[in-house]
Amino acid sequence: MFPKRNIHSGTVVPIETAATVTLASMNAPNTPTGNQPEKDYYLTIIVNGVATKVETNPNAALAGVIAKALQQTNNTGQPPDNWILTTESGTQLSPTAKPGELGLHSGAKLFLNLKAGAGGNV
Amino acid sequence: MFEPGGAPLDTAVAKAKYEEHIGLYRREEASYRARGCWLLHAEFPRTIFAFAHPRLKPTAVLFGAEISFENFDLWPLSVKLVNPFTGIPYKVTELPTVLPRAQPAGPPVPLIQSAPQDEIPFLCLPGVREYHQHPAHTGDSWLLHRGTGTGDLSQLLNALLRYGVEGVRGHNFVMHFSCTGVQEEPLP
C-alpha cells in the first residue's frame, strides 16, 4: 500500500486512514452551536459526588443525560425521577430542557443529586 | 440498632468509607463553598460543616451541622444542627432554622424535628441515623436505603443547602418603638 502525504501537516499517513478521515469529516453533522461535531459535545455530571462525562447533543432533552449519567455511575437503585439536576450555583434544571437552549457549553458541569425523601414527620 | 458500642463496624472499613466521602467532597469543594457549604472540621468519625448564605449582605453564617461517620455505612450518617462557632448541638429553643420544606398543599413541613421528650432536634429524612432510630420510623429500615445513594454525604449536604440556605431571601428585622414622653423646649 502506498502512503499518502497529508498536505496540511506534512505527515505521512496510509491511504485508508486518509480516506476514512475525509469521509468521517464529510459525514460529521453540524450543530446549532457552530460546526462542532455532536460527538464532541459533552456535559460533566457530578452524580452524588462522583464525576462522569456524558456525551450528548445540545438539542437533546436533559432527561437522556440524567439516564446516561446514572447508568455510567451504576446508580440504578433509584428511578431517574428521584434525582434533581442543578447547575453549580444550585439552580434546578428541568429534565425536558435542552442544553443548547440553556446556553450550556460543551464540558459544562452539572450536579445530579437524589431528592430528599419524604421526611419531617415523627 | 444504632446504640453506641452496638454491632460496630470494623473501624478500618468505616474510616475508608469516611475518607472516600470526604475525598468526593474535596473534589467539588469550590462548588460547595460557592453555594455556602464550608467544611470546618474533619477528623474521623466527626465532621462539622458551616452553612452560609453567599448572596446576603452582610453575609450570614446561618447554622452548622455535625455529621458523624461512626459505623458508616452499617449505620447511616448522623446529622445534627450545631452552633458553627462552638460545635454544640442546638436545643429546640435555639434553632436558627427548622429547614422548612414547601408542600404541594398545606403549610411547609419542618425537616428538623424532635420528640417532646428530646432536647436535641434532628434532621428527619430517610438516610439519617436519627430518622431511622426514631420509634415512628421503625418500618423504614436503613437497610432498605443503604447503597442506593440515599444518605450519602453529598445528598445530605445538598438537602441542608436547599432547605436551609437557598430558601433564605433576606435578613429579618424587628424594630421596636416606644414612647417615653414628649420632647419639650423650655421657653423663656
mmCIF file of N, CA and C in Angstrom, chain A residues 29-119:
data_model
loop_
_atom_site.group_PDB
_atom_site.id
_atom_site.type_symbol
_atom_site.label_atom_id
_atom_site.label_comp_id
_atom_site.label_asym_id
_atom_site.label_seq_id
_atom_site.Cartn_x
_atom_site.Cartn_y
_atom_site.Cartn_z
ATOM 1 N N PRO A 29 -22.140 15.607 11.417
ATOM 2 C CA PRO A 29 -23.231 16.569 11.420
ATOM 3 C C PRO A 29 -22.842 17.868 12.123
ATOM 4 N N ASN A 30 -23.405 18.938 11.646
ATOM 5 C CA ASN A 30 -23.155 20.216 12.298
ATOM 6 C C ASN A 30 -24.180 20.428 13.396
ATOM 7 N N THR A 31 -23.860 21.245 14.356
ATOM 8 C CA THR A 31 -24.778 21.522 15.455
ATOM 9 C C THR A 31 -25.099 23.007 15.451
ATOM 10 N N PRO A 32 -26.190 23.381 16.183
ATOM 11 C CA PRO A 32 -26.533 24.802 16.217
ATOM 12 C C PRO A 32 -25.467 25.648 16.897
ATOM 13 N N THR A 33 -24.542 25.009 17.627
ATOM 14 C CA THR A 33 -23.526 25.797 18.314
ATOM 15 C C THR A 33 -22.359 26.107 17.387
ATOM 16 N N GLY A 34 -22.486 25.764 16.117
ATOM 17 C CA GLY A 34 -21.404 26.023 15.189
ATOM 18 C C GLY A 34 -21.125 24.772 14.389
ATOM 19 N N ASN A 35 -19.881 24.595 13.970
ATOM 20 C CA ASN A 35 -19.525 23.418 13.186
ATOM 21 C C ASN A 35 -18.967 22.291 14.032
ATOM 22 N N GLN A 36 -19.162 22.378 15.358
ATOM 23 C CA GLN A 36 -18.626 21.362 16.251
ATOM 24 C C GLN A 36 -19.410 20.063 16.073
ATOM 25 N N PRO A 37 -18.736 18.948 15.827
ATOM 26 C CA PRO A 37 -19.458 17.690 15.694
ATOM 27 C C PRO A 37 -20.163 17.331 17.005
ATOM 28 N N GLU A 38 -21.318 16.655 16.911
ATOM 29 C CA GLU A 38 -22.078 16.296 18.101
ATOM 30 C C GLU A 38 -21.279 15.423 19.047
ATOM 31 N N LYS A 39 -20.429 14.576 18.452
ATOM 32 C CA LYS A 39 -19.706 13.651 19.316
ATOM 33 C C LYS A 39 -18.747 14.374 20.255
ATOM 34 N N ASP A 40 -18.432 15.608 19.968
ATOM 35 C CA ASP A 40 -17.528 16.355 20.828
ATOM 36 C C ASP A 40 -18.259 17.136 21.917
ATOM 37 N N TYR A 41 -19.585 17.114 21.882
ATOM 38 C CA TYR A 41 -20.339 17.867 22.886
ATOM 39 C C TYR A 41 -20.606 16.951 24.075
ATOM 40 N N TYR A 42 -20.198 17.395 25.218
ATOM 41 C CA TYR A 42 -20.441 16.572 26.420
ATOM 42 C C TYR A 42 -20.694 17.463 27.617
ATOM 43 N N LEU A 43 -21.296 16.870 28.626
ATOM 44 C CA LEU A 43 -21.514 17.557 29.891
ATOM 45 C C LEU A 43 -20.840 16.744 30.986
ATOM 46 N N THR A 44 -20.290 17.413 31.969
ATOM 47 C CA THR A 44 -19.710 16.715 33.117
ATOM 48 C C THR A 44 -20.754 16.700 34.220
ATOM 49 N N ILE A 45 -21.186 15.513 34.586
ATOM 50 C CA ILE A 45 -22.237 15.383 35.589
ATOM 51 C C ILE A 45 -21.639 14.816 36.874
ATOM 52 N N ILE A 46 -21.864 15.508 37.978
ATOM 53 C CA ILE A 46 -21.388 15.038 39.279
ATOM 54 C C ILE A 46 -22.565 14.313 39.936
ATOM 55 N N VAL A 47 -22.514 12.992 39.941
ATOM 56 C CA VAL A 47 -23.625 12.201 40.475
ATOM 57 C C VAL A 47 -23.322 11.842 41.928
ATOM 58 N N ASN A 48 -24.072 12.425 42.839
ATOM 59 C CA ASN A 48 -23.825 12.208 44.278
ATOM 60 C C ASN A 48 -22.334 12.299 44.601
ATOM 61 N N GLY A 49 -21.672 13.255 43.985
ATOM 62 C CA GLY A 49 -20.257 13.493 44.279
ATOM 63 C C GLY A 49 -19.286 12.862 43.303
ATOM 64 N N VAL A 50 -19.753 11.939 42.459
ATOM 65 C CA VAL A 50 -18.854 11.234 41.524
ATOM 66 C C VAL A 50 -19.004 11.827 40.125
ATOM 67 N N ALA A 51 -17.884 12.219 39.514
ATOM 68 C CA ALA A 51 -17.941 12.868 38.206
ATOM 69 C C ALA A 51 -18.005 11.846 37.078
ATOM 70 N N THR A 52 -18.831 12.135 36.064
ATOM 71 C CA THR A 52 -18.855 11.307 34.861
ATOM 72 C C THR A 52 -19.095 12.213 33.661
ATOM 73 N N LYS A 53 -18.479 11.829 32.532
ATOM 74 C CA LYS A 53 -18.601 12.634 31.312
ATOM 75 C C LYS A 53 -19.694 12.010 30.447
ATOM 76 N N VAL A 54 -20.709 12.805 30.081
ATOM 77 C CA VAL A 54 -21.816 12.277 29.289
ATOM 78 C C VAL A 54 -21.821 12.972 27.927
ATOM 79 N N GLU A 55 -21.621 12.175 26.873
ATOM 80 C CA GLU A 55 -21.694 12.738 25.522
ATOM 81 C C GLU A 55 -23.157 12.880 25.150
ATOM 82 N N THR A 56 -23.517 14.019 24.605
ATOM 83 C CA THR A 56 -24.915 14.267 24.267
ATOM 84 C C THR A 56 -24.979 15.238 23.100
ATOM 85 N N ASN A 57 -26.182 15.734 22.874
ATOM 86 C CA ASN A 57 -26.435 16.652 21.778
ATOM 87 C C ASN A 57 -27.058 17.910 22.377
ATOM 88 N N PRO A 58 -26.653 19.070 21.954
ATOM 89 C CA PRO A 58 -27.211 20.288 22.542
ATOM 90 C C PRO A 58 -28.726 20.400 22.379
ATOM 91 N N ASN A 59 -29.272 19.623 21.424
ATOM 92 C CA ASN A 59 -30.716 19.692 21.186
ATOM 93 C C ASN A 59 -31.485 18.539 21.825
ATOM 94 N N ALA A 60 -30.788 17.708 22.573
ATOM 95 C CA ALA A 60 -31.464 16.573 23.222
ATOM 96 C C ALA A 60 -31.863 16.968 24.639
ATOM 97 N N ALA A 61 -33.032 16.504 25.074
ATOM 98 C CA ALA A 61 -33.511 16.841 26.415
ATOM 99 C C ALA A 61 -32.557 16.288 27.475
ATOM 100 N N LEU A 62 -32.489 16.996 28.611
ATOM 101 C CA LEU A 62 -31.569 16.598 29.682
ATOM 102 C C LEU A 62 -31.956 15.273 30.324
ATOM 103 N N ALA A 63 -33.201 14.822 30.089
ATOM 104 C CA ALA A 63 -33.627 13.536 30.652
ATOM 105 C C ALA A 63 -32.685 12.418 30.201
ATOM 106 N N GLY A 64 -32.262 12.472 28.941
ATOM 107 C CA GLY A 64 -31.343 11.463 28.418
ATOM 108 C C GLY A 64 -29.986 11.533 29.105
ATOM 109 N N VAL A 65 -29.546 12.748 29.417
ATOM 110 C CA VAL A 65 -28.262 12.939 30.114
ATOM 111 C C VAL A 65 -28.353 12.345 31.517
ATOM 112 N N ILE A 66 -29.490 12.578 32.162
ATOM 113 C CA ILE A 66 -29.680 12.051 33.525
ATOM 114 C C ILE A 66 -29.604 10.522 33.500
ATOM 115 N N ALA A 67 -30.339 9.917 32.562
ATOM 116 C CA ALA A 67 -30.362 8.447 32.478
ATOM 117 C C ALA A 67 -28.962 7.893 32.215
ATOM 118 N N LYS A 68 -28.238 8.533 31.302
ATOM 119 C CA LYS A 68 -26.890 8.066 30.946
ATOM 120 C C LYS A 68 -25.933 8.220 32.128
ATOM 121 N N ALA A 69 -26.020 9.360 32.813
ATOM 122 C CA ALA A 69 -25.124 9.618 33.948
ATOM 123 C C ALA A 69 -25.362 8.599 35.059
ATOM 124 N N LEU A 70 -26.623 8.265 35.295
ATOM 125 C CA LEU A 70 -26.937 7.287 36.342
ATOM 126 C C LEU A 70 -26.409 5.904 35.958
ATOM 127 N N GLN A 71 -26.564 5.588 34.676
ATOM 128 C CA GLN A 71 -26.092 4.285 34.197
ATOM 129 C C GLN A 71 -24.563 4.205 34.301
ATOM 130 N N GLN A 72 -23.889 5.254 33.873
ATOM 131 C CA GLN A 72 -22.419 5.261 33.865
ATOM 132 C C GLN A 72 -21.818 5.194 35.269
ATOM 133 N N THR A 73 -22.583 5.663 36.269
ATOM 134 C CA THR A 73 -22.056 5.649 37.642
ATOM 135 C C THR A 73 -22.693 4.529 38.469
ATOM 136 N N ASN A 74 -23.400 3.642 37.784
ATOM 137 C CA ASN A 74 -24.049 2.487 38.443
ATOM 138 C C ASN A 74 -25.038 2.898 39.524
ATOM 139 N N ASN A 75 -25.677 4.033 39.345
ATOM 140 C CA ASN A 75 -26.709 4.456 40.282
ATOM 141 C C ASN A 75 -28.069 4.026 39.730
ATOM 142 N N THR A 76 -28.334 2.747 39.834
ATOM 143 C CA THR A 76 -29.557 2.222 39.225
ATOM 144 C C THR A 76 -30.591 1.828 40.278
ATOM 145 N N GLY A 77 -30.291 2.111 41.540
ATOM 146 C CA GLY A 77 -31.204 1.713 42.617
ATOM 147 C C GLY A 77 -32.398 2.633 42.788
ATOM 148 N N GLN A 78 -32.382 3.788 42.144
ATOM 149 C CA GLN A 78 -33.466 4.768 42.282
ATOM 150 C C GLN A 78 -33.895 5.213 40.887
ATOM 151 N N PRO A 79 -35.202 5.400 40.660
ATOM 152 C CA PRO A 79 -35.636 5.848 39.333
ATOM 153 C C PRO A 79 -35.146 7.265 39.037
ATOM 154 N N PRO A 80 -34.980 7.615 37.743
ATOM 155 C CA PRO A 80 -34.472 8.949 37.376
ATOM 156 C C PRO A 80 -35.320 10.087 37.950
ATOM 157 N N ASP A 81 -36.612 9.844 38.163
ATOM 158 C CA ASP A 81 -37.484 10.893 38.719
ATOM 159 C C ASP A 81 -37.065 11.306 40.127
ATOM 160 N N ASN A 82 -36.318 10.444 40.812
ATOM 161 C CA ASN A 82 -35.914 10.741 42.192
ATOM 162 C C ASN A 82 -34.660 11.613 42.256
ATOM 163 N N TRP A 83 -34.150 12.025 41.093
ATOM 164 C CA TRP A 83 -32.911 12.800 41.066
ATOM 165 C C TRP A 83 -33.188 14.235 40.610
ATOM 166 N N ILE A 84 -32.384 15.146 41.117
ATOM 167 C CA ILE A 84 -32.504 16.558 40.734
ATOM 168 C C ILE A 84 -31.212 16.993 40.053
ATOM 169 N N LEU A 85 -31.364 17.615 38.889
ATOM 170 C CA LEU A 85 -30.205 18.137 38.158
ATOM 171 C C LEU A 85 -30.116 19.637 38.430
ATOM 172 N N THR A 86 -28.944 20.079 38.852
ATOM 173 C CA THR A 86 -28.771 21.508 39.146
ATOM 174 C C THR A 86 -27.485 22.029 38.513
ATOM 175 N N THR A 87 -27.440 23.345 38.409
ATOM 176 C CA THR A 87 -26.197 23.990 37.981
ATOM 177 C C THR A 87 -25.263 24.071 39.184
ATOM 178 N N GLU A 88 -24.064 24.566 38.966
ATOM 179 C CA GLU A 88 -23.113 24.706 40.071
ATOM 180 C C GLU A 88 -23.631 25.635 41.154
ATOM 181 N N SER A 89 -24.468 26.602 40.748
ATOM 182 C CA SER A 89 -24.975 27.547 41.745
ATOM 183 C C SER A 89 -26.232 27.036 42.435
ATOM 184 N N GLY A 90 -26.688 25.830 42.077
ATOM 185 C CA GLY A 90 -27.834 25.240 42.768
ATOM 186 C C GLY A 90 -29.168 25.434 42.064
ATOM 187 N N THR A 91 -29.166 26.077 40.896
ATOM 188 C CA THR A 91 -30.424 26.271 40.167
ATOM 189 C C THR A 91 -30.882 24.944 39.574
ATOM 190 N N GLN A 92 -32.144 24.616 39.847
ATOM 191 C CA GLN A 92 -32.679 23.340 39.381
ATOM 192 C C GLN A 92 -32.995 23.402 37.887
ATOM 193 N N LEU A 93 -32.662 22.330 37.156
ATOM 194 C CA LEU A 93 -32.920 22.276 35.719
ATOM 195 C C LEU A 93 -33.992 21.236 35.423
ATOM 196 N N SER A 94 -34.893 21.567 34.507
ATOM 197 C CA SER A 94 -35.953 20.629 34.136
ATOM 198 C C SER A 94 -35.380 19.546 33.224
ATOM 199 N N PRO A 95 -35.805 18.296 33.413
ATOM 200 C CA PRO A 95 -35.324 17.217 32.538
ATOM 201 C C PRO A 95 -35.750 17.413 31.085
ATOM 202 N N THR A 96 -36.773 18.247 30.844
ATOM 203 C CA THR A 96 -37.212 18.468 29.462
ATOM 204 C C THR A 96 -36.419 19.591 28.780
ATOM 205 N N ALA A 97 -35.647 20.329 29.560
ATOM 206 C CA ALA A 97 -34.854 21.424 28.973
ATOM 207 C C ALA A 97 -33.724 20.850 28.121
ATOM 208 N N LYS A 98 -33.268 21.647 27.176
ATOM 209 C CA LYS A 98 -32.183 21.215 26.294
ATOM 210 C C LYS A 98 -30.936 22.044 26.586
ATOM 211 N N PRO A 99 -29.782 21.387 26.621
ATOM 212 C CA PRO A 99 -28.561 22.121 26.988
ATOM 213 C C PRO A 99 -28.274 23.308 26.083
ATOM 214 N N GLY A 100 -28.580 23.169 24.781
ATOM 215 C CA GLY A 100 -28.325 24.270 23.850
ATOM 216 C C GLY A 100 -29.173 25.483 24.193
ATOM 217 N N GLU A 101 -30.431 25.234 24.557
ATOM 218 C CA GLU A 101 -31.341 26.338 24.904
ATOM 219 C C GLU A 101 -30.896 27.017 26.196
ATOM 220 N N LEU A 102 -30.294 26.241 27.090
ATOM 221 C CA LEU A 102 -29.855 26.800 28.372
ATOM 222 C C LEU A 102 -28.501 27.498 28.250
ATOM 223 N N GLY A 103 -27.908 27.387 27.083
ATOM 224 C CA GLY A 103 -26.605 28.036 26.867
ATOM 225 C C GLY A 103 -25.457 27.285 27.508
ATOM 226 N N LEU A 104 -25.654 25.990 27.730
ATOM 227 C CA LEU A 104 -24.578 25.206 28.355
ATOM 228 C C LEU A 104 -23.530 24.846 27.305
ATOM 229 N N HIS A 105 -22.316 25.239 27.551
ATOM 230 C CA HIS A 105 -21.241 24.931 26.612
ATOM 231 C C HIS A 105 -20.742 23.514 26.841
ATOM 232 N N SER A 106 -20.063 22.973 25.852
ATOM 233 C CA SER A 106 -19.518 21.626 25.995
ATOM 234 C C SER A 106 -18.566 21.586 27.185
ATOM 235 N N GLY A 107 -18.732 20.567 28.026
ATOM 236 C CA GLY A 107 -17.882 20.434 29.211
ATOM 237 C C GLY A 107 -18.476 21.068 30.451
ATOM 238 N N ALA A 108 -19.640 21.727 30.323
ATOM 239 C CA ALA A 108 -20.259 22.386 31.486
ATOM 240 C C ALA A 108 -20.515 21.365 32.587
ATOM 241 N N LYS A 109 -20.355 21.832 33.823
ATOM 242 C CA LYS A 109 -20.507 20.939 34.965
ATOM 243 C C LYS A 109 -21.899 21.092 35.587
ATOM 244 N N LEU A 110 -22.593 19.975 35.745
ATOM 245 C CA LEU A 110 -23.911 19.967 36.391
ATOM 246 C C LEU A 110 -23.884 18.953 37.528
ATOM 247 N N PHE A 111 -24.791 19.123 38.452
ATOM 248 C CA PHE A 111 -24.832 18.238 39.622
ATOM 249 C C PHE A 111 -26.138 17.446 39.636
ATOM 250 N N LEU A 112 -26.025 16.151 39.891
ATOM 251 C CA LEU A 112 -27.192 15.282 39.953
ATOM 252 C C LEU A 112 -27.234 14.658 41.342
ATOM 253 N N ASN A 113 -28.227 15.051 42.104
ATOM 254 C CA ASN A 113 -28.337 14.551 43.467
ATOM 255 C C ASN A 113 -29.708 13.974 43.726
ATOM 256 N N LEU A 114 -29.769 13.009 44.627
ATOM 257 C CA LEU A 114 -31.051 12.424 44.994
ATOM 258 C C LEU A 114 -31.910 13.452 45.709
ATOM 259 N N LYS A 115 -33.192 13.438 45.383
ATOM 260 C CA LYS A 115 -34.116 14.291 46.123
ATOM 261 C C LYS A 115 -34.144 13.808 47.566
ATOM 262 N N ALA A 116 -34.363 14.749 48.476
ATOM 263 C CA ALA A 116 -34.547 14.336 49.862
ATOM 264 C C ALA A 116 -35.864 13.574 49.934
ATOM 265 N N GLY A 117 -35.850 12.428 50.571
ATOM 266 C CA GLY A 117 -37.057 11.608 50.666
ATOM 267 C C GLY A 117 -38.110 12.260 51.540
ATOM 268 N N ALA A 118 -39.271 11.634 51.590
ATOM 269 C CA ALA A 118 -40.354 12.163 52.420
ATOM 270 C C ALA A 118 -39.900 12.145 53.864
ATOM 271 N N GLY A 119 -39.909 13.269 54.495
ATOM 272 C CA GLY A 119 -39.464 13.346 55.885
ATOM 273 C C GLY A 119 -40.223 14.424 56.616
#
